Coordinates of C-alpha atoms and ligand atoms in Angstrom, one line a residue:
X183 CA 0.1 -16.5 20.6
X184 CA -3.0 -15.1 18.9
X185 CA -3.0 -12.6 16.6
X186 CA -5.5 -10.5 14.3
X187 CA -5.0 -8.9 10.8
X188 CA -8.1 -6.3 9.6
X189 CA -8.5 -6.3 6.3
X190 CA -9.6 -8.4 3.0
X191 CA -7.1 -7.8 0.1
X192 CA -4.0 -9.5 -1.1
X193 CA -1.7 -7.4 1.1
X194 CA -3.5 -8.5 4.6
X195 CA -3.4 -12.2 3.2
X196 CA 0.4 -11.9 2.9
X197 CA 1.0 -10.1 5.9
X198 CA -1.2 -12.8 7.7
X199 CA 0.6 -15.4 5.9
X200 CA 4.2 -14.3 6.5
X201 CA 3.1 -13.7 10.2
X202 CA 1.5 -17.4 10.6
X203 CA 5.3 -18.3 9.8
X204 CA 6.3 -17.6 13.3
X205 CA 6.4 -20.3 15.1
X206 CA 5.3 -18.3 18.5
X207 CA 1.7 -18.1 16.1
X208 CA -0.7 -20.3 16.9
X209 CA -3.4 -18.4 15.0
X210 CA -3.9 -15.2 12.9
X211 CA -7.1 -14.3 12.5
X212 CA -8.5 -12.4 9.5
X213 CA -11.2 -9.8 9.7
X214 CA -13.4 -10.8 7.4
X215 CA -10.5 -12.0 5.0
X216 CA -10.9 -13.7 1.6
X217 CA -10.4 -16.7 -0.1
X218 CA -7.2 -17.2 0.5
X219 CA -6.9 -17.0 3.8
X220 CA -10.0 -19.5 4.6
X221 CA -7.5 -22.0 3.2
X222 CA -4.2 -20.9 4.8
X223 CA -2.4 -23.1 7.6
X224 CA -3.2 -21.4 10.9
X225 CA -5.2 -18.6 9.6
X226 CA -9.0 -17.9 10.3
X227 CA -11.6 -16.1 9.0
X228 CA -13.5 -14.2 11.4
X229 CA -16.1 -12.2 10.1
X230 CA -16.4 -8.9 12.4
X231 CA -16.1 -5.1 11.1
X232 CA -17.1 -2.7 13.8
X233 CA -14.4 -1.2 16.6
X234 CA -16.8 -2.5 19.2
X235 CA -17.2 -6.3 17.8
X236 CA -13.4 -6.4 17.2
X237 CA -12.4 -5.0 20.9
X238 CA -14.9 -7.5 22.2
X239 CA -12.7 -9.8 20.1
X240 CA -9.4 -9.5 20.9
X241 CA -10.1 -9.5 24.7
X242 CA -12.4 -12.5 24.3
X243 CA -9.7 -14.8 22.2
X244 CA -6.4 -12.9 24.6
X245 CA -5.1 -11.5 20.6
X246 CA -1.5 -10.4 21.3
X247 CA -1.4 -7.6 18.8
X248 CA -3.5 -6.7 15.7
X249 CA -2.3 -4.9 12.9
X250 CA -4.7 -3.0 10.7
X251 CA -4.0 -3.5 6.7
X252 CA -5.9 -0.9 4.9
X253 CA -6.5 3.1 5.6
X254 CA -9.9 3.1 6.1
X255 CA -9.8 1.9 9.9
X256 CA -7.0 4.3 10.9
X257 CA -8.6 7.3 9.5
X258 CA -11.5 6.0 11.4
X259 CA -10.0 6.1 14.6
X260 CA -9.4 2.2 15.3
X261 CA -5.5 2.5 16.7
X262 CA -7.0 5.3 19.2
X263 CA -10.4 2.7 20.0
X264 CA -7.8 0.2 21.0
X265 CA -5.6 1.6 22.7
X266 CA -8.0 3.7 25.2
X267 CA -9.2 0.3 26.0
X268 CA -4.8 -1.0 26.4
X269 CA -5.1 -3.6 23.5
X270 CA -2.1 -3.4 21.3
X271 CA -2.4 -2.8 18.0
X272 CA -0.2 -1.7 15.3
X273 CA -1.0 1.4 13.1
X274 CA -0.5 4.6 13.3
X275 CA -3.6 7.2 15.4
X276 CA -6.3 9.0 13.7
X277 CA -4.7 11.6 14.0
X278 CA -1.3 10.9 12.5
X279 CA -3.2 8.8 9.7
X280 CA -4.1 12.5 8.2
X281 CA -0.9 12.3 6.5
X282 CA -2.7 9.6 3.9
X283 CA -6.6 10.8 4.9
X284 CA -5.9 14.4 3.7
X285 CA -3.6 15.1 1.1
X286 CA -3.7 18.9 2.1
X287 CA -2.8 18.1 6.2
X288 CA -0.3 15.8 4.7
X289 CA 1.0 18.9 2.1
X290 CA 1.0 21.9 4.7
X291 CA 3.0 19.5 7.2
X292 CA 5.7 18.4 4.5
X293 CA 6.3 22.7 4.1
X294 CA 6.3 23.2 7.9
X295 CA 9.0 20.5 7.9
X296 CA 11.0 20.9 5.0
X297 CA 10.2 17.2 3.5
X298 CA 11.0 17.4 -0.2
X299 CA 7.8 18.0 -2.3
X300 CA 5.7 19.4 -5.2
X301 CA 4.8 23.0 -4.8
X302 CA 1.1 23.2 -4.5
X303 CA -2.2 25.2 -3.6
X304 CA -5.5 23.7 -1.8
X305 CA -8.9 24.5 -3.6
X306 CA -12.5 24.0 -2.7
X307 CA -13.8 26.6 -5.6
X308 CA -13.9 25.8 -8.9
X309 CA -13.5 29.2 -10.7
X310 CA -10.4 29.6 -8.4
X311 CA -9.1 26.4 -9.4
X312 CA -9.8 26.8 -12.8
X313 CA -7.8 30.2 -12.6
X314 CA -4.5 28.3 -11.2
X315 CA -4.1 26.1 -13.5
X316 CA -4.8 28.2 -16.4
X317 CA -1.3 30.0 -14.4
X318 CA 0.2 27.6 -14.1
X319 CA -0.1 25.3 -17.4
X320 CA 0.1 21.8 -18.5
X321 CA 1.6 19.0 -16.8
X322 CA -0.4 19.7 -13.8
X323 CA -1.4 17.1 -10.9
X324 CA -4.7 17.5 -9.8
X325 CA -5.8 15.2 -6.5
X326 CA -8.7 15.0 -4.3
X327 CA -7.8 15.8 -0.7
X328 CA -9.6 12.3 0.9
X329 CA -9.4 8.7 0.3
X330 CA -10.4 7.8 -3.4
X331 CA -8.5 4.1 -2.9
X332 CA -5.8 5.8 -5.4
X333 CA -8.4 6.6 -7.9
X334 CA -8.5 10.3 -6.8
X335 CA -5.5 11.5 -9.0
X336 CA -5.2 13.1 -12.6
X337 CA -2.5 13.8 -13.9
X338 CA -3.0 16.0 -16.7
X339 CA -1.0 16.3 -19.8
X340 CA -3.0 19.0 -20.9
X341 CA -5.4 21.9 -19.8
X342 CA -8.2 20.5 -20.7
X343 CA -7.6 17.5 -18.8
X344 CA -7.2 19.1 -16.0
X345 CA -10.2 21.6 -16.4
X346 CA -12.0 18.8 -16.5
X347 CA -10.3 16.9 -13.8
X348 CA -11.3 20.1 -11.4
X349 CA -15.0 20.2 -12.9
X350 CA -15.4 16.3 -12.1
X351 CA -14.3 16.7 -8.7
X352 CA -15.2 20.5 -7.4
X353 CA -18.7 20.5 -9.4
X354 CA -19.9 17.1 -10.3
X355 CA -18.9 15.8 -6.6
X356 CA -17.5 12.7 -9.2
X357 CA -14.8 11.5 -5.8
X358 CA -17.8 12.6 -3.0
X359 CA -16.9 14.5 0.0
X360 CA -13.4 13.1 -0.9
X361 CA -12.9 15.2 -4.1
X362 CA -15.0 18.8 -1.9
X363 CA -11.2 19.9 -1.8
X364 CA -8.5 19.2 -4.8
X365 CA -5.0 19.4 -4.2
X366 CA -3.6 21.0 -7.4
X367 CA 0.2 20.0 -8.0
X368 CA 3.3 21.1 -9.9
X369 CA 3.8 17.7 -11.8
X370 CA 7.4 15.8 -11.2
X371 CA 9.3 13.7 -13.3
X372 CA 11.2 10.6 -12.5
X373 CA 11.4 7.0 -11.6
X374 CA 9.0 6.1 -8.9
X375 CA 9.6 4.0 -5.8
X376 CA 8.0 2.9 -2.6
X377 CA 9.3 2.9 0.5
X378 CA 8.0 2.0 3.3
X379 CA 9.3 1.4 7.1
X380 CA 7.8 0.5 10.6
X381 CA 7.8 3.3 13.3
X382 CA 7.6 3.0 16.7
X383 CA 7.3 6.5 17.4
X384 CA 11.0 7.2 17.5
X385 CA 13.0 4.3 15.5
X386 CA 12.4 3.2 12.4
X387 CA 13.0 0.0 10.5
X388 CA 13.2 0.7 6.6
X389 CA 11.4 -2.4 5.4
X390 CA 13.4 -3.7 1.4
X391 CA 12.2 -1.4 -0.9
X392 CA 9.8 -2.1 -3.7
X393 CA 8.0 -0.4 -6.6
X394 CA 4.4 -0.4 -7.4
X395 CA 2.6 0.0 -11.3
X396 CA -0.5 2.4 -10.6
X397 CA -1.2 2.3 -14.1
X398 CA -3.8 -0.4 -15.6
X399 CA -2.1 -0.7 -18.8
X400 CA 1.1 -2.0 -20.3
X401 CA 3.8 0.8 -20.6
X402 CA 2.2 2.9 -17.8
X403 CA -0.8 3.6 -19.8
X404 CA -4.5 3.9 -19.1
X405 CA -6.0 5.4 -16.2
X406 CA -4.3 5.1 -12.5
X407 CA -5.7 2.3 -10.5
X408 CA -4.7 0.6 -6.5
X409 CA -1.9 -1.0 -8.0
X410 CA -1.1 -3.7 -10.9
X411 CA 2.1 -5.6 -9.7
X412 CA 5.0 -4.1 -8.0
X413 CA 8.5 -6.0 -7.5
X414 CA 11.5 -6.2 -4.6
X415 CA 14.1 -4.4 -4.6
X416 CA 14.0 -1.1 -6.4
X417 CA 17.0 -0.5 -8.0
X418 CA 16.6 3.0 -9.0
X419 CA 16.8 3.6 -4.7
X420 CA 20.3 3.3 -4.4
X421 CA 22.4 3.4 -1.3
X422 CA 22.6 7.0 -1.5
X423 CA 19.6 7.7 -2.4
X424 CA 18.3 5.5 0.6
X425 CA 20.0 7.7 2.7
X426 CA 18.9 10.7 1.4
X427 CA 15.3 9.3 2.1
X428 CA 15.8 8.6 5.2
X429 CA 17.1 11.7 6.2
X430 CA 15.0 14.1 4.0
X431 CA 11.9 12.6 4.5
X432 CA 11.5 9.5 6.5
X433 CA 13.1 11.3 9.9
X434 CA 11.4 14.3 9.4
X435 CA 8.0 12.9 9.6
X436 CA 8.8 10.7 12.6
X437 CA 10.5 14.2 14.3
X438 CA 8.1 16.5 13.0
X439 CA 4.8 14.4 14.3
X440 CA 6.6 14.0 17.5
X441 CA 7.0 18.0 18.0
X442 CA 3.5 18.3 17.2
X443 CA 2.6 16.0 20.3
X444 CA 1.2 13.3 17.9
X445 CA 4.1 10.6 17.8
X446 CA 3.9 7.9 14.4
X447 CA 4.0 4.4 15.2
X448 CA 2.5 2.0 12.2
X449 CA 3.8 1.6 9.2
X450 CA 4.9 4.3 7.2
X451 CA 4.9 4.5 3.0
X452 CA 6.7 7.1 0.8
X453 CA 5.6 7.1 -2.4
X454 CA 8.8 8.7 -4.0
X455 CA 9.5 10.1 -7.5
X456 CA 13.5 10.2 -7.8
X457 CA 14.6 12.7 -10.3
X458 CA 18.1 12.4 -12.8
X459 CA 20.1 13.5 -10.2
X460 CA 18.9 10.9 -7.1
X461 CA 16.8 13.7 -5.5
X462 CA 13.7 11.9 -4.0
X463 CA 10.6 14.2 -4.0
X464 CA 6.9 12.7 -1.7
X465 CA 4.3 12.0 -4.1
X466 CA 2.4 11.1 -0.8
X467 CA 2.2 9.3 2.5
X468 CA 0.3 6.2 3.3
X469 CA 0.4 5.2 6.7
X470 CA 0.0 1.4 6.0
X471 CA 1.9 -1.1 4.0
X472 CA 0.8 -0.6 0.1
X473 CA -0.6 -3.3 -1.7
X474 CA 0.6 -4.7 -3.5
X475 CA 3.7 -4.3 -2.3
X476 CA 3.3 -6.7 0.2
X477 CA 2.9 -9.0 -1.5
X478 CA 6.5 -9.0 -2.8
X479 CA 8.3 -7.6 0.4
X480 CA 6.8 -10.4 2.4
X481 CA 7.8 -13.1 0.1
X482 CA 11.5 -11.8 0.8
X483 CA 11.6 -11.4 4.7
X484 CA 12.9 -14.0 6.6
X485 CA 12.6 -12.7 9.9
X486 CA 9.7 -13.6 11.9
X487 CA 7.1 -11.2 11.3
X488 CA 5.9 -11.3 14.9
X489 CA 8.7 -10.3 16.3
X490 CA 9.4 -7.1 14.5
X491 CA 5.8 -6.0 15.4
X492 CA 6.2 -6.5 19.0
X493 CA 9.5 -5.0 19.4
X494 CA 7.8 -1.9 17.7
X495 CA 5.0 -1.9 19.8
X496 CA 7.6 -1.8 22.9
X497 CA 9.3 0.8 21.3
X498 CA 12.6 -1.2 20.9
X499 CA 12.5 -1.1 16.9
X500 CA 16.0 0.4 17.1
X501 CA 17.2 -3.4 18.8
X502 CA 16.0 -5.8 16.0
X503 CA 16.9 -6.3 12.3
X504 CA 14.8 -7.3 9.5
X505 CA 16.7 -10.1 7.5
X506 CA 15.7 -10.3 3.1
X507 CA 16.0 -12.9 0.8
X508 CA 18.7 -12.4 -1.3
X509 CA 16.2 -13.0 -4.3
X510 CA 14.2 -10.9 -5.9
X511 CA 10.6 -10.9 -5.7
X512 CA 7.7 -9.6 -8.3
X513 CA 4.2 -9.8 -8.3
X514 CA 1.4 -9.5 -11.0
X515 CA -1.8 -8.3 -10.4
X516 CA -4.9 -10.0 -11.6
X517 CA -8.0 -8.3 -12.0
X518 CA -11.3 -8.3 -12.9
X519 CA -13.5 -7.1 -16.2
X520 CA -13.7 -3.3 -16.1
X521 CA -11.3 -2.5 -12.8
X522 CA -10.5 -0.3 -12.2
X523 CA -14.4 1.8 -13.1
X524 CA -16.9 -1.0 -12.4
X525 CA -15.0 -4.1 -11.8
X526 CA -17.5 -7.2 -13.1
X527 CA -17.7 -9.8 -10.4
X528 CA -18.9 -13.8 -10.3
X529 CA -16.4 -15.4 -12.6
X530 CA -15.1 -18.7 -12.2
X531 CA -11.3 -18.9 -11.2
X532 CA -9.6 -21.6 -12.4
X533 CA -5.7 -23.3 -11.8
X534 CA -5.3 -22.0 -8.6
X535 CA -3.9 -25.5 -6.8
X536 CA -1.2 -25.3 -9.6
X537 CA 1.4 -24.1 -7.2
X538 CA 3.9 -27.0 -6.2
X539 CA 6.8 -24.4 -6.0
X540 CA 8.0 -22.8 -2.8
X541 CA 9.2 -19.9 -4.5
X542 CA 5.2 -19.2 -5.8
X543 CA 2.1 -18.4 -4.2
X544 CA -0.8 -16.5 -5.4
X545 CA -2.4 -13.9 -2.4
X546 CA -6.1 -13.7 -2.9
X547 CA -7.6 -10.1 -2.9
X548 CA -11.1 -9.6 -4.5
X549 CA -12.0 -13.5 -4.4
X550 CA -14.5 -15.6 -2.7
X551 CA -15.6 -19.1 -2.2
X552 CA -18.8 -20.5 -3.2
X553 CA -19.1 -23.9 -2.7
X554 CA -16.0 -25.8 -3.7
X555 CA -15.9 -22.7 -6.5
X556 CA -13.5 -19.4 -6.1
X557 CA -15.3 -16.9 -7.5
X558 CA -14.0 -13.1 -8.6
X559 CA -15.5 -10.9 -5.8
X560 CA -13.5 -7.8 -6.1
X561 CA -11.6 -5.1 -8.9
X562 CA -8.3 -6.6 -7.9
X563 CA -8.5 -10.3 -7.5
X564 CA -5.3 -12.2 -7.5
X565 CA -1.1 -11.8 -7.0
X566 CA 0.7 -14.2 -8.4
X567 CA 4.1 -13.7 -7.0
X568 CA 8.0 -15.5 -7.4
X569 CA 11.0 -15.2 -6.1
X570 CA 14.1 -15.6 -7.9
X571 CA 17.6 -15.0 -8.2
X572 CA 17.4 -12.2 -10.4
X573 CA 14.8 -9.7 -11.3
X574 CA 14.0 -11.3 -14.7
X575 CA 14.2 -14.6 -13.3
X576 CA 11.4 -13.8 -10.4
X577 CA 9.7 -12.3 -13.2
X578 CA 9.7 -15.1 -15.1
X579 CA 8.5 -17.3 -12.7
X580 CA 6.0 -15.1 -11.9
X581 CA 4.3 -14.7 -15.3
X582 CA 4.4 -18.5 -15.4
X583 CA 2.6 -18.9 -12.8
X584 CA -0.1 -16.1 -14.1
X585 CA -0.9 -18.5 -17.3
X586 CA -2.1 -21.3 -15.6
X587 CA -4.9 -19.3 -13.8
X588 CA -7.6 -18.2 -15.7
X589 CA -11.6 -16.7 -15.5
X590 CA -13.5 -14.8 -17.9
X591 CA -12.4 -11.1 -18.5
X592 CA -8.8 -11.4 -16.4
X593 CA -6.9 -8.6 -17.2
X594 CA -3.0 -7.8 -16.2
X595 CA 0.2 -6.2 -17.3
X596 CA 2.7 -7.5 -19.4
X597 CA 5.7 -5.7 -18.8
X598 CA 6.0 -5.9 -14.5
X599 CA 9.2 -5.0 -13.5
X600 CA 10.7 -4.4 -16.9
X601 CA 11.8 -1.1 -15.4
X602 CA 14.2 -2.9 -13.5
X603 CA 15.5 -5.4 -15.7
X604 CA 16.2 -2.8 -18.7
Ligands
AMP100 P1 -1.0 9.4 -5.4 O1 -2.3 8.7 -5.1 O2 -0.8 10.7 -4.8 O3 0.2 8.4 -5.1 O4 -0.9 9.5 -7.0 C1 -1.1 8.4 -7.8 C2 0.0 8.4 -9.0 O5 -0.1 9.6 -9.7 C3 1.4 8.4 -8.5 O6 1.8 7.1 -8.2 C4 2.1 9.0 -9.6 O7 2.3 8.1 -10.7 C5 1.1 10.1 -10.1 N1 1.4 11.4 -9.5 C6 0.9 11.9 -8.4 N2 1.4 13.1 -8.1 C7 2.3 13.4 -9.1 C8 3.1 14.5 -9.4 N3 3.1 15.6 -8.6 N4 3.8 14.5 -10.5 C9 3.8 13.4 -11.4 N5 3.0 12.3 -11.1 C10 2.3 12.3 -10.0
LIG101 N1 0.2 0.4 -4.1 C1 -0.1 1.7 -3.7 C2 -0.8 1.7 -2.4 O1 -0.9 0.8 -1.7 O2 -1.3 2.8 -2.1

C-alpha cells in the first residue's frame, strides 16, 4: 500500500521511516519532506501543501491512510477536509485539536473534567494581567493562548519577568494574534515527561514513554525552544505513575471529548510535570506526536507501524499491541546559528554518510539538498539518535555519532538524558 506523511521535520522523517518498514508499504510519501527523506528507501518527496492539492493526491495515487505530523494542519481543519471527502487519515478534528491550538479551550476543559492541572486565569488586558500577577507573585507561568511552535511560554522567576512577559505579548503583539490572549499559570515543580498515546476515539494505545529538553542550553538553561533531544523510556514515569496517568488524565480526555460529541482519535501528547510524590500535573496537550520525541520512540518500536494506524482508524486499537526494543533510545538535537530567535541558514553539513551502525541514524529536520550539498535549511536541523542497552550506553552512542557531523555555527546539548542516568 501507499501511504502519505505531511510534514517536513525530523519527527515526520522517522515516522515515515519506521512506517516504510512495513513490508505491506510500497511507498510513503512526504509532503514536502526534507533531506532525509529524498534519500530514504521507499520514501518520496512530493511537494504539495494545500487541503485541495493533497485530496486530489491521495485519491489520485489510492494512499491508504495519511497521518498528519505537525499541529498546524489539524488546527486548520485537514482531518475534517479528509474525511468529508471518506479519505482516511489519522489526527485528531479541528475541533478536538483546540486542546493544543488554544491553551485556554484546552485549560477550561481540563477543570470541566477534573484532569490534574495548574490553577490559572485567561487574560486579553494588560492592566488586568499585570494586576494578577502582582497577586499572585513570582514563579509565575505566563503562555500565549495559540501556537507559538513552543516559543510562546515564559516562565518567570521573577515579577519583572513576567511583567515583561505580559507587556511583550498583550502590548507589543511580540507572539501575533497567538499571544492576543495569555494564559497566566501557577508555576509547578517536578520532573517532566511526555507521554503520548494513539486514540481511536475510545481505546487508547500508550505509545513507550519519552522525555523531551525544551531548553536550548546545557543544564536546562537559556530560553525554551521546540525541543533539543529527548530519550526513551522515562524513568521518572513509573508503573504507578503510568497508571495514574492513564487514569487521571489520559481517559478523561478521551471520555470527556466524547460527552462533548467531539470524539479524539490521533495521537495524543501529555506533557507531564510529576511532583515528589508521583502526582502527574498537564503542562499541556498536543494532539500530534512531539518532536523530537519521535525520533527516539520510533527507533524502539518493533511493531509495524502500519498496522497500529489502521487498526486505530477501524477503531480496534483495543485488539493490537505495540511491541519496544528492550534498548533504550536518545536523541540529540542539532541546530542551527541563533535557533531558536533567528536560526542562520545555508551552511554546509558535513559527515552525514558516517553511519554504518544499525543502532544509528540521523532524522533530517531543517535540511535541504542543493546539488550533491546538504545544506542547513531550518532552526532545528538534525537528530542524531542510538539505541543501546542502557541509557548511558544509547547516550553514548548517540553523542558519537553527533561529532562526526559538522557545519558552521552547530549548536547542541551536552548533557541529554543525564536526567536519567543520574
Ligand atoms: P508548554 O509549551 O506549555 O509545554 O511549556 C513549555 C515549557 O515551559 C514546559 O515544557 C515546561 O518546562 C515549562 N512550563 C510550562 N508550564 C509550566 C508550569 N505551569 N510550571 C512550570 N513550568 C512550566
Ligand atoms: N517536543 C515538544 C513538542 O513536540 O511539542
Amino acid at each position: 500500500m501507499k501511504l502519505l506523511v505531511i510534514g517536513s521535520g525530523g519527527r515526520e522523517h522517522a515516522l515515515a521511516w519506521r512506517l516504510a518498514q512495513s513490508p505491506r508499504v510500497e511507498t510513503v510519501f512526504v509532503a514536502p519532506g526534507n533531506a532525509g527523506t529524498l534519500n530514504e528507501a521507499k520514501l518520496q518527496n512530493i511537494n504539495i501543501s494545500t487541503h485541495e492539492e493533497m485530496i486530489k493526491f491521495c485519491q489520485k495515487e489510492k494512499i491508504a491512510f495519511t497521518v498528519v505530523g505537525p499541529e498546524a494542519p489539524l488546527s486548520a481543519g485537514i482531518v475534517d477536509a479528509f474525511e468529508r471527502v471518506g479519505l482516511a487519515i489519522f489526527g485528531p478534528t479541528q475541533y478536538a485539536a483546540q486542546l493544543e491550538s488554544s491553551k485556554d479551550f484546552a485549560k477550561a476543559f481540563m477543570q470541566k473534567y477534573h484532569i490534574p492541572t495548574a490553577g490559572y486565569q485567561t487574560f486579553s488586558d494588560a492592566v488586568a494581567a499585570h494586576d494578577y500577577v502582582n497577586q499572585k507573585g513570582a514563579p509565575i507561568v505566563i503562555k500565549a493562548d495559540g501556537l507559538a511552535a513552543g516559543k510562546g511560554v515564559v516562565v518567570a522567576m521573577s515579577l519583572e519577568e513576567a511583567h515583561g512577559a505580559i507587556d511583550d505579548m498583550l502590548v507589543g503583539n511580540k507572539m501575533g494574534l497567538a499571544g492576543s490572549r495569555v494564559v497566566i499559570e501557577d508555576f509547578l515543580e517536578g520532573e517532566e515527561a511526555s507521554f503520548i498515546v494513539m486514540v481511536d476515539g475510545e481505546h487508547v494505545l500508550p505509545m513507550a514513554t519519552s522525555q523531551d529538553h525544551k531548553r536550548l542550553l546545557d543544564h536546562d538553561s537559556g530560553p525554551n525552544t521546540g525541543g533539543m533531544g529527548a530519550y526513551s523510556p522515562a524513568p521518572v514515569v513509573t508503573d504507578a505513575v503510568f497508571e495514574r496517568v492513564m487514569t487521571q488524565i489520559i481517559q478523561p480526555v478521551i471520555d470527556g471529548m466524547k460527552a462533548e460529541g467531539h470524539a479524539y482519535t490521533g495521537f495524543l501528547y501529555a506533557g507531564l510535570m510529576i511532583d515528589q510524590t508521583g502526582a502527574p500535573f498537564t503542562i499541556e496537550f498536543n494532539c500530534r506526536f512531539g518532536d523530537p520525541e519521535t525520533q527516539p520512540i520510533m527507533m524502539r518500536l518493533e511493531s509495524d507501524f502500519s498496522e497500529l494506524i489502521e487498526a486505530a482508524l477501524a477503531k480496534k486499537l483495543d485488539q493490537v499491541q505495540a511491541k519496544w526494543s528492550d534498548k533504550a533510545a536518545v536523541g540529540v538535537v542539532l541546530a542551527a546559528k541563533n535557533y531558536p530567535d533567528t536560526p542562520e541558514t545555508g551552511q554546509v553539513i558535513t559527515g552525514l554518510d558516517t553511519v554504518t551502525n544499525t543502532e544509528q541514524k540521523v532524522f533530517y529536520a531543517g535540511a535541504k539538498n542543493s546539488e550533491d550539498k546538504v545544506l542547513v535549511s531550518g532552526g532545528r536541523v538534525l537528530c542524531a539518535c542510538a539505541l543501546g542497552a542502557s541509557i548511558a550506553k544509547a547516550k553514548e552512542q548517540a553523542y558519537e555519532l553527533v561529532e562526526q557531523i559538522h557545519f558552521d555555527g552547530m549548536q547542541y546539548r551536552h548533557d541529554i538524558a543525564d536526567k536519567a542516568i543520574k
